[in-house]
XYZ file of C-alpha atoms in Angstrom:
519
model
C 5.009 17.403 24.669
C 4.468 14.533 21.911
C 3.396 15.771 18.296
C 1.589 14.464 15.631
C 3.714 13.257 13.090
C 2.843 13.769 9.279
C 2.153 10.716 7.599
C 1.117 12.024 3.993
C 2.812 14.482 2.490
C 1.619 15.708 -1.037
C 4.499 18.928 -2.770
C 3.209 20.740 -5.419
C 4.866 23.900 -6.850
C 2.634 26.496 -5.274
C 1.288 24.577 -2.019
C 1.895 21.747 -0.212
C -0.645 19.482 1.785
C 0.260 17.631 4.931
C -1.707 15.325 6.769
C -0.871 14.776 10.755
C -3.152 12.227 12.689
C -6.545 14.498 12.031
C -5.055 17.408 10.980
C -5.206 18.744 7.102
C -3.197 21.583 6.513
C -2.240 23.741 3.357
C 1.021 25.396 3.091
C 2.485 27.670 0.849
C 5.159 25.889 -1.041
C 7.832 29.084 -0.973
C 7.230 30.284 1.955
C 6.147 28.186 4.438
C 2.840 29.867 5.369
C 0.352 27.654 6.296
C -2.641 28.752 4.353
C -5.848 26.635 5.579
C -6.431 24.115 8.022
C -9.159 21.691 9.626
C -9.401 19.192 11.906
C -11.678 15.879 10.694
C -13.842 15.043 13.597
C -13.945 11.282 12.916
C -10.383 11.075 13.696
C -7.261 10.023 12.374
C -6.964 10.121 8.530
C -5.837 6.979 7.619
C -5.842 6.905 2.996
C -5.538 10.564 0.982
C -4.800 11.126 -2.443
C -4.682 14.980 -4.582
C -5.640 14.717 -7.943
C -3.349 15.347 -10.893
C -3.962 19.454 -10.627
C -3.505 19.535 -6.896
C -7.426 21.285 -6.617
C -8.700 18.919 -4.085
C -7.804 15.968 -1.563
C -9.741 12.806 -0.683
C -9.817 11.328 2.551
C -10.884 8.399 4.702
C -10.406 7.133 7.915
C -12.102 4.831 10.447
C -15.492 6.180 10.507
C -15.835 4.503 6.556
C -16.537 7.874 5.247
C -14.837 8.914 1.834
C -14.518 13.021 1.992
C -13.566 14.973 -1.121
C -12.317 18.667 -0.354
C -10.997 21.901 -2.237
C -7.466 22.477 -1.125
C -8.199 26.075 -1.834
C -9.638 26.872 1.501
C -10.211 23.327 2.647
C -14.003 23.607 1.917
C -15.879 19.789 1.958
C -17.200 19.019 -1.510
C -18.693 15.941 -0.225
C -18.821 12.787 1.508
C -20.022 9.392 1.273
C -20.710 6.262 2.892
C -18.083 3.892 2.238
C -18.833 -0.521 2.478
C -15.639 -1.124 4.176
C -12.670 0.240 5.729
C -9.948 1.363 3.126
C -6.703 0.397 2.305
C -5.753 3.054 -0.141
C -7.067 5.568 -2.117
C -6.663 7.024 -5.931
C -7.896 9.644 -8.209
C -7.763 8.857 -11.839
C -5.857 11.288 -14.447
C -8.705 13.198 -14.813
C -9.755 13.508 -11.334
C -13.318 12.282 -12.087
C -13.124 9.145 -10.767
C -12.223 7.882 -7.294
C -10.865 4.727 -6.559
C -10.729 2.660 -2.983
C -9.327 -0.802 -1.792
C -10.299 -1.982 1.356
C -9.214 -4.786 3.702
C -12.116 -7.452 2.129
C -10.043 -7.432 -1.269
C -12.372 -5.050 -3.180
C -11.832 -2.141 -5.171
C -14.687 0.362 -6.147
C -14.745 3.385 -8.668
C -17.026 6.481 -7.587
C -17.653 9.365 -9.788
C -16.198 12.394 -8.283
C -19.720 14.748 -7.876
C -21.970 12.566 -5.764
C -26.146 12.887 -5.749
C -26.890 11.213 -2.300
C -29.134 8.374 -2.365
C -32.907 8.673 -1.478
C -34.379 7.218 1.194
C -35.920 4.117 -0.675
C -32.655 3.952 -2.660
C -30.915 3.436 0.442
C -33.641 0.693 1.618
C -32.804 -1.097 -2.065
C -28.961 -0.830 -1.294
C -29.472 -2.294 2.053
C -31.332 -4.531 0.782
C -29.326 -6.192 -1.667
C -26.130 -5.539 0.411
C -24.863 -3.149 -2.525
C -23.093 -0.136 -2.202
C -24.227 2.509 0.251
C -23.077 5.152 -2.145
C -23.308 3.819 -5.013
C -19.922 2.990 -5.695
C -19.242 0.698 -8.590
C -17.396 -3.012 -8.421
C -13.765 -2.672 -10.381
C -12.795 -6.438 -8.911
C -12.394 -8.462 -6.143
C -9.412 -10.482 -4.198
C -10.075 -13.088 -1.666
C -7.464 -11.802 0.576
C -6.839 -8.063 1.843
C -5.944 -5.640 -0.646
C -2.780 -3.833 -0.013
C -1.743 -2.018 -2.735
C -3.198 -0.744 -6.362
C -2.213 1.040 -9.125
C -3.264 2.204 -12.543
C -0.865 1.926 -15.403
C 0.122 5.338 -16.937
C -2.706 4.802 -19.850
C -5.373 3.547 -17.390
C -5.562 0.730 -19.267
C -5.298 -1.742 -16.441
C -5.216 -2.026 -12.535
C -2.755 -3.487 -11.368
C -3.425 -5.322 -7.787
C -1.092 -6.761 -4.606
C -2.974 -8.986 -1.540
C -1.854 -10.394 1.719
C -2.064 -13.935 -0.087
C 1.317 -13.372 -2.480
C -1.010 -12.523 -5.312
C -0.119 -9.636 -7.669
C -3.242 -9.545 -10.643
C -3.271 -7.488 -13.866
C -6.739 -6.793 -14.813
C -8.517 -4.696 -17.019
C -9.790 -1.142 -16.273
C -12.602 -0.276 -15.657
C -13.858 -4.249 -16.635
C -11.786 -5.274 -14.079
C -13.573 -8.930 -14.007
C -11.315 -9.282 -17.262
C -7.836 -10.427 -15.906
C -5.004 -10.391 -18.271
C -2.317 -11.799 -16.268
C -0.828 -13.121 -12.363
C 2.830 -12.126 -11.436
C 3.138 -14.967 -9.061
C 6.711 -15.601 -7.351
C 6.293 -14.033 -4.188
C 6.148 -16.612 -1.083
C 5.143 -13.754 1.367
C 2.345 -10.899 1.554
C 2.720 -8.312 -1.026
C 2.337 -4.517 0.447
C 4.086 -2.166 -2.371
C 3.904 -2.031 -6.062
C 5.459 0.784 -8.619
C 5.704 1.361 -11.895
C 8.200 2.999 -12.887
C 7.922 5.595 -15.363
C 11.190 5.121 -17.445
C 10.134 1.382 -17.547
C 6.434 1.690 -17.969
C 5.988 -2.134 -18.687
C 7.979 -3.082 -15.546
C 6.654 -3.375 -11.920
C 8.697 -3.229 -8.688
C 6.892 -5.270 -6.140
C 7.741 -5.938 -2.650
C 6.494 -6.840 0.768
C 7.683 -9.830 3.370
C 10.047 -11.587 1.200
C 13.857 -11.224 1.324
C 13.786 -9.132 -2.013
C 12.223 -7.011 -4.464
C 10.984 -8.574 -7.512
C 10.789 -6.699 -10.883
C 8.560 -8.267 -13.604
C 7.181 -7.664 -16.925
C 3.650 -7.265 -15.901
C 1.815 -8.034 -19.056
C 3.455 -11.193 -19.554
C 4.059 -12.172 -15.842
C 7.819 -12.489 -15.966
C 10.066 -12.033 -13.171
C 12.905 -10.136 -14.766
C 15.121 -9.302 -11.084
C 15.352 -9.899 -8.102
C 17.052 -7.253 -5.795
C 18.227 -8.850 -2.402
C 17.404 -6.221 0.266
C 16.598 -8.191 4.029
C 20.547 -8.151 4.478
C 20.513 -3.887 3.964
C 17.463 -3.110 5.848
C 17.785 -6.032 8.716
C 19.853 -3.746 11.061
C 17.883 -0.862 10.899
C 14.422 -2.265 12.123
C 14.167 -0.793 15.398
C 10.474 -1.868 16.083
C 9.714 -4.972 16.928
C 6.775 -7.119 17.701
C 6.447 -9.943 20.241
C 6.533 -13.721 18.473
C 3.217 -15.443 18.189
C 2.402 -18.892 20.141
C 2.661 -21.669 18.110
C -0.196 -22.819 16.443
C -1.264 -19.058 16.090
C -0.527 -18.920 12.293
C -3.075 -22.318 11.870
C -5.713 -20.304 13.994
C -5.364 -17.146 11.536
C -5.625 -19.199 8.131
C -8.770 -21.367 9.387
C -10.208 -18.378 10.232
C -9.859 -16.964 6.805
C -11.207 -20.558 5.551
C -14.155 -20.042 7.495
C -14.642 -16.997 6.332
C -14.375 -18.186 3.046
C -16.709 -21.229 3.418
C -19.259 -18.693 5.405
C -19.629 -16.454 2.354
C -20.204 -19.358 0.385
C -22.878 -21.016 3.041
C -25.326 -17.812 2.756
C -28.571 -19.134 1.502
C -27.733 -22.739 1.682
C -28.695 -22.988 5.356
C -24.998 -23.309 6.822
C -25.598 -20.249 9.244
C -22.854 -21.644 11.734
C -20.554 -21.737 9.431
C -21.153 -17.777 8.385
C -21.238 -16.832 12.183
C -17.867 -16.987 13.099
C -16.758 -14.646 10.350
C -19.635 -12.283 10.476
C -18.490 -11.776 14.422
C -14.696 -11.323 13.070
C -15.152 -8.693 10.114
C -17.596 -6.778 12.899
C -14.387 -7.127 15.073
C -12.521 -5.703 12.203
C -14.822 -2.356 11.158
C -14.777 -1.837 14.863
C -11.125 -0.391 13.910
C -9.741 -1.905 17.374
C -5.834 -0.919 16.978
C -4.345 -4.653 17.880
C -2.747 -4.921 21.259
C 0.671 -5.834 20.383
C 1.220 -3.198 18.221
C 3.906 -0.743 19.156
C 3.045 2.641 18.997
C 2.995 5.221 21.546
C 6.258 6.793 23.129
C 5.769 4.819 26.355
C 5.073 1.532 24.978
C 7.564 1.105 21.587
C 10.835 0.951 23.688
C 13.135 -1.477 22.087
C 12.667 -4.661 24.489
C 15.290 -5.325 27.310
C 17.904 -8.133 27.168
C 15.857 -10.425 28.942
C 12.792 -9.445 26.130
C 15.172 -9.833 23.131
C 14.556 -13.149 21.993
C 10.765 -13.061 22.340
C 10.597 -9.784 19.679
C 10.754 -10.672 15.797
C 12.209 -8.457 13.275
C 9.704 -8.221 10.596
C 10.356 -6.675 6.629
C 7.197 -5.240 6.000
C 7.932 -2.777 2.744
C 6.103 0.322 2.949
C 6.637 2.142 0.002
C 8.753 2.058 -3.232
C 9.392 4.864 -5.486
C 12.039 5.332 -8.186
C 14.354 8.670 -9.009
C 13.958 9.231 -13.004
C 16.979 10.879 -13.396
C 18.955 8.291 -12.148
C 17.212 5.331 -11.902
C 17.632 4.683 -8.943
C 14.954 2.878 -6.421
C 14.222 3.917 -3.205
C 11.978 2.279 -0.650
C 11.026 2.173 2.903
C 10.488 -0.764 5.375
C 8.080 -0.507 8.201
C 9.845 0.387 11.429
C 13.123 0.852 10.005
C 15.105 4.299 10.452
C 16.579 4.126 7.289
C 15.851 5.150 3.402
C 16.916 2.543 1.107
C 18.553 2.920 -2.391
C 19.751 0.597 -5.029
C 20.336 1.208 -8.942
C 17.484 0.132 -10.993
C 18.939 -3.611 -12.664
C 19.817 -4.003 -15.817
C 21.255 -7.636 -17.962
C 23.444 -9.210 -16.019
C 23.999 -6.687 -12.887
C 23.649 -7.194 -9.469
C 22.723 -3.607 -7.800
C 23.631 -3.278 -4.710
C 21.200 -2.225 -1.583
C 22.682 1.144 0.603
C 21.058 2.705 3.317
C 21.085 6.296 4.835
C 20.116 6.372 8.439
C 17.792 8.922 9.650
C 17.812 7.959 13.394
C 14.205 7.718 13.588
C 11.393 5.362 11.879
C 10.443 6.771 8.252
C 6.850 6.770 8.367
C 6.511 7.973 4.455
C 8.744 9.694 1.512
C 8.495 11.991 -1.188
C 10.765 11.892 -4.339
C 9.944 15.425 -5.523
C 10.667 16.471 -9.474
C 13.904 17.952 -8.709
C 15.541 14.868 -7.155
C 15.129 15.565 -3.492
C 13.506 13.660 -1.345
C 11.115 14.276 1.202
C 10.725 12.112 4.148
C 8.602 11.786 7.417
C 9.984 10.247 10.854
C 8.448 9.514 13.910
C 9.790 12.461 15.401
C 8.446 11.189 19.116
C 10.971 8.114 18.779
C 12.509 7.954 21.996
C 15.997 6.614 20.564
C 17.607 8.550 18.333
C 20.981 7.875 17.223
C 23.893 10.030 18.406
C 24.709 11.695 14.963
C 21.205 13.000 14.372
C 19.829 14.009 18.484
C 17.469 16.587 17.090
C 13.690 15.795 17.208
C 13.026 16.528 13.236
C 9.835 15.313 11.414
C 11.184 15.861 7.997
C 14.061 15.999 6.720
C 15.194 16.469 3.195
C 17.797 14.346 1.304
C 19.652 14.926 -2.028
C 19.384 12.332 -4.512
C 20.615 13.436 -7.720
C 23.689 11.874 -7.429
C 22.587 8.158 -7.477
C 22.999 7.780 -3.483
C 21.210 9.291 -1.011
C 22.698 12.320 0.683
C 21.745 15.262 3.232
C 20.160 18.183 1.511
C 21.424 21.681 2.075
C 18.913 24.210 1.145
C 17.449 27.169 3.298
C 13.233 25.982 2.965
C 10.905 28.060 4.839
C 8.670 24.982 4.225
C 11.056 22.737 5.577
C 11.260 24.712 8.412
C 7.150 25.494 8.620
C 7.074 21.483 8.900
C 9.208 20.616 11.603
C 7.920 23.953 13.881
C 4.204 25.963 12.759
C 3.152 22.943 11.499
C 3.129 20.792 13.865
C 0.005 19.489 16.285
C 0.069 18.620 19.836
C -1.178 14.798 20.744
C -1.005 13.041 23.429
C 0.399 9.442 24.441
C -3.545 8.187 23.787
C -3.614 10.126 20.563
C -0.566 8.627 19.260
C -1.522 4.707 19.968
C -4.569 5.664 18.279
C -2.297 6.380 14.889
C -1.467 2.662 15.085
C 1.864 3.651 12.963
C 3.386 0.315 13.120
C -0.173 -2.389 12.714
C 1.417 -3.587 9.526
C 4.196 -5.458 11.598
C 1.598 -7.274 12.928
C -1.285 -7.092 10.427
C 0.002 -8.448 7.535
C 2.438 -11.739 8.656
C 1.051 -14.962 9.132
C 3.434 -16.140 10.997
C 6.649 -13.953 12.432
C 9.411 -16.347 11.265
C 12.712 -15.093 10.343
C 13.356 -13.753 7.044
C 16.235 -15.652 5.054
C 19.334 -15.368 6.457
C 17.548 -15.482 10.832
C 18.304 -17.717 13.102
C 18.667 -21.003 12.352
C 17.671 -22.314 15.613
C 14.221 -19.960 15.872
C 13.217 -22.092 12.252
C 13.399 -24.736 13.749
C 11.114 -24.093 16.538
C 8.508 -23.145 13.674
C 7.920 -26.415 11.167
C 5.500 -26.024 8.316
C 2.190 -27.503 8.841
C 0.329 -29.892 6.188
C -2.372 -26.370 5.517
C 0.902 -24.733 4.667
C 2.647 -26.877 2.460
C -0.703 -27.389 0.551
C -1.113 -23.638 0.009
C 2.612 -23.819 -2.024
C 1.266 -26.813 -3.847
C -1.912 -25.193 -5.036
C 0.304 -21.742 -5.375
C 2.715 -24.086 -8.307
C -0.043 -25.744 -9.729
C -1.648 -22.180 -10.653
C 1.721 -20.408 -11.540
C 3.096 -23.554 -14.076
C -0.724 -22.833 -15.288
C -0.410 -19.498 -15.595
C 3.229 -19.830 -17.546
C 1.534 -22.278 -19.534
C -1.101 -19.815 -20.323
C 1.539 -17.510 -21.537
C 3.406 -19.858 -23.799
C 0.273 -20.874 -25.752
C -0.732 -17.260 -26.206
C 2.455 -16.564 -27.599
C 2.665 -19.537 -29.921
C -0.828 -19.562 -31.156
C -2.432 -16.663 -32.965
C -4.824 -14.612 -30.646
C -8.879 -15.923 -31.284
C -11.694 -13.651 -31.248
C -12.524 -11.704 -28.496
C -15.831 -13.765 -27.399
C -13.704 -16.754 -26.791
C -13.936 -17.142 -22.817
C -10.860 -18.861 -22.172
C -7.643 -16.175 -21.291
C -4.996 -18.092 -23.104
C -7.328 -16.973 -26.229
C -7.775 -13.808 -25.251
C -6.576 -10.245 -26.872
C -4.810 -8.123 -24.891
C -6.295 -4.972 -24.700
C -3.298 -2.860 -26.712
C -4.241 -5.372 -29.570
C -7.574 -4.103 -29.636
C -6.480 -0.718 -29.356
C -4.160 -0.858 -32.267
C -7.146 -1.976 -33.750
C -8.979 0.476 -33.195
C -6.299 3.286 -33.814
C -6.021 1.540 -37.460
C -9.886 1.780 -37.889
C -9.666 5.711 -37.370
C -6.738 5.881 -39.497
C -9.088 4.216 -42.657
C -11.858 5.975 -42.169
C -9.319 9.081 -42.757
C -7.714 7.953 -45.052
């Protein structure tokens, strides 16, 4: 019988939370002892975060509901309403604030105890289209939001969209935006910061490589070549799209676009078409091509071969402190990926250790192990790993990625007590591979495919226009840069952003204020 597999895993040094399709459970770290557990009614849980102490977990799935709850005992602190369907979820350091993305490009803060709203409050939010809990704006992208972080002094947000775009912005005035990384030619869906290089940021997503910039400036530092590594261990695969199916997807997004802007202005047509799509959207319809269940993600016959894409979709990156090393995931791929962190002049190279299964998440825990989740219902395992594991634990200490030996009761509570039955129904419901197919516009080959299979895909006139606007604002954006570093920063009312302090200026400021009045 098919399991659940865990797709969030959060190790602390007394208790560990997992998360399996619906299923929260609590597990004691040493011995494996699963301490509380609930099922969420609404369904799969699809964004979770712990705060910094571990005390409680937040939650959201389809149902749009953010849920807050004690880990001690799994009690529900409380829940709220949520605008959209989420992308991602974070606490801040603190653990009084809440943020969420979602897939309309927003990102809201919400304080952590929550006063529901009154009736006639809820009438007012309603009516204004505001917030239905009274979450507050941080900023807005124009594209899905896939990824967010906050830098380690919460000084900025730091922000990655299905449109290339990678924005620095303040935090919490996130309308303030102090800087674009812009290089990427494909969706971004993974950022880091590493915390040995606090002013660097790994970012990757569709393109051929990882890119490492200086985020305050927007300089692209490295590139790390990885499609050539990770290539032969993507063992899901979605059908191509028709031609012209790419064109179909970006006017729809125009039209969405244009509809927005129409509201009021009596261009109602215009709006319609999108209103009927985003509805489409919160209806959280997993899409049809998506490969998921047992019975439906075989690896397509001979005669299928050619008409299934390989996609690079990076699902998470992470970094080992102690060695500084960087290890990432791809969607679909049954493989961990390491490379040493770059430095002046080097090239790192990309290796892979092959788990046999599709790594659906990782852990890199304090002590230089890490954690990892597989699809543990993958039908084709590979002959030097048969075993149906769900986690498995791998030894990084040494710079490359290695099988850990250590006796864990938790290890063991993991791939045995904790585990959930599901059935075939239950698992397509996960959706565990919809990025493959969510976040391409188009399912060409990375760099390096088929010759031939380009071909058959020519760039339209909307495309090449998108790279043209794309240059025009990054030689804007470098320009921006150069004249802020060659002219001396103006006061802080001055609108434009090459005049603009960057908020450590006016913190040193500030710091040398305090350090007068002292004084």
């Amino acid at each position: 019988m098919p399991h659940y597999p865990h797709t969030h895993l959060f190790l602390r040094p007394t208790t560990t939370t997992v998360i399996s399709g619906p299923h929260i459970q609590v597990l004691d770290s040493s011995t494996g002892v699963i301490r509380h557990s609930v099922a969420d009614p609404a369904g799969p849980v699809r964004c979770a975060a712990v705060d910094a102490q571990g005390k409680h977990l937040a939650t959201a799935g389809d149902d749009k509901t953010l849920k807050v709850w004690k880990t001690e005992g799994m009690e529900l602190v409380n829940q709220r309403e949520l605008p959209k369907r989420p992308t991602a979820i974070k606490f801040t350091a603190d653990g009084q604030t809440i943020l969420t993305s979602d897939k309309f490009g927003d990102v809201f803060s919400y304080p952590f105890h929550y006063t529901p709203l009154t009736v006639e409050q809820k009438k007012d939010a309603l009516a204004s289209h505001a917030n239905p809990s009274g979450g507050k704006l941080v900023l807005g992208h124009t594209s899905l939001l896939n990824a967010f972080l906050l830098t380690p002094d919460e000084k900025y947000i730091i922000t990655a969209d299905r449109d290339e775009h990678i924005r620095v912005s303040w935090f919490p005035q996130g309308y303030n935006i102090e800087m674009y990384c812009l290089g990427h030619t494909k969706f971004v869906s993974a950022i880091h910061n590493p915390p040995f290089a606090p002013s660097d940021l790994v970012s990757g997503g569709g393109d051929p490589m990882l890119k490492i910039w200086d985020w305050m400036t927007g300089t692209l530092k490295h590139e790390i070549r990885v499609w050539d590594a990770v290539e032969p261990y993507i063992r899901v695969r979605i059908p191509k799209r028709r031609r012209g199916e790419e064109d179909e997807e970006d006017s729809e997004s125009r039209r969405k676009a244009r509809g927005k802007k129409a509201e009021g202005k009596g261009k109602a047509k215009e709006a319609e078409s999108p209103v009927e799509t985003a509805a489409k959207e919160e209806e959280g319809v997993p899409a049809a091509t998506t490969p998921t269940g047992p019975e439906t993600r075989d690896t397509p016959t001979p005669g299928e071969e050619e008409k299934a894409d390989k996609v690079l979709v990076i699902r998470k990156i992470d970094t080992v402190p102690s060695t500084r090393h960087v290890v990432f995931s791809a969607v679909g791929a049954t493989a961990l990926f390491t490379t040493p962190y770059p430095g002046d002049g080097t090239v790192p190279d990309v290796r892979a250790f092959d788990l046999g299964r599709p790594v659906l998440n990782f852990v890199v825990a304090d002590d230089g192990l890490v954690w990892v989740s597989l699809d543990g219902n993958w039908p084709e395992a590979t002959s030097e790993k048969p075993e149906k594991a769900f986690v498995r634990v791998l030894d990084a200490t040494s710079g490359e990625l290695a099988e850990a030996t250590l006796a864990s009761p938790l290890l063991d509570a993991l791939n045995s007590a904790a585990l959930q039955p599901a059935s075939t129904e239950d698992l397509e419901q996960l959706d565990l591979y919809g990025d493959l197919s969510a976040m391409p516009k188009g399912h060409e080959p990375e760099e390096g495919g088929d010759a031939s299979t380009k071909a058959e895909a020519p760039v339209t006139k909307r495309t090449i226009g998108r790279l043209r606007n794309k240059q025009a604002v990054l030689e804007k954006a470098q320009a921006m840069a150069t004249a802020t570093a060659s002219t001396p920063a103006a006061d802080d009312e001055v609108q434009e952003p090459s005049a603009k302090k960057t908020k450590s200026e006016h913190g040193d400021e500030s710091r040398q204020d305090v350090d007068m009045v002292q004084e």
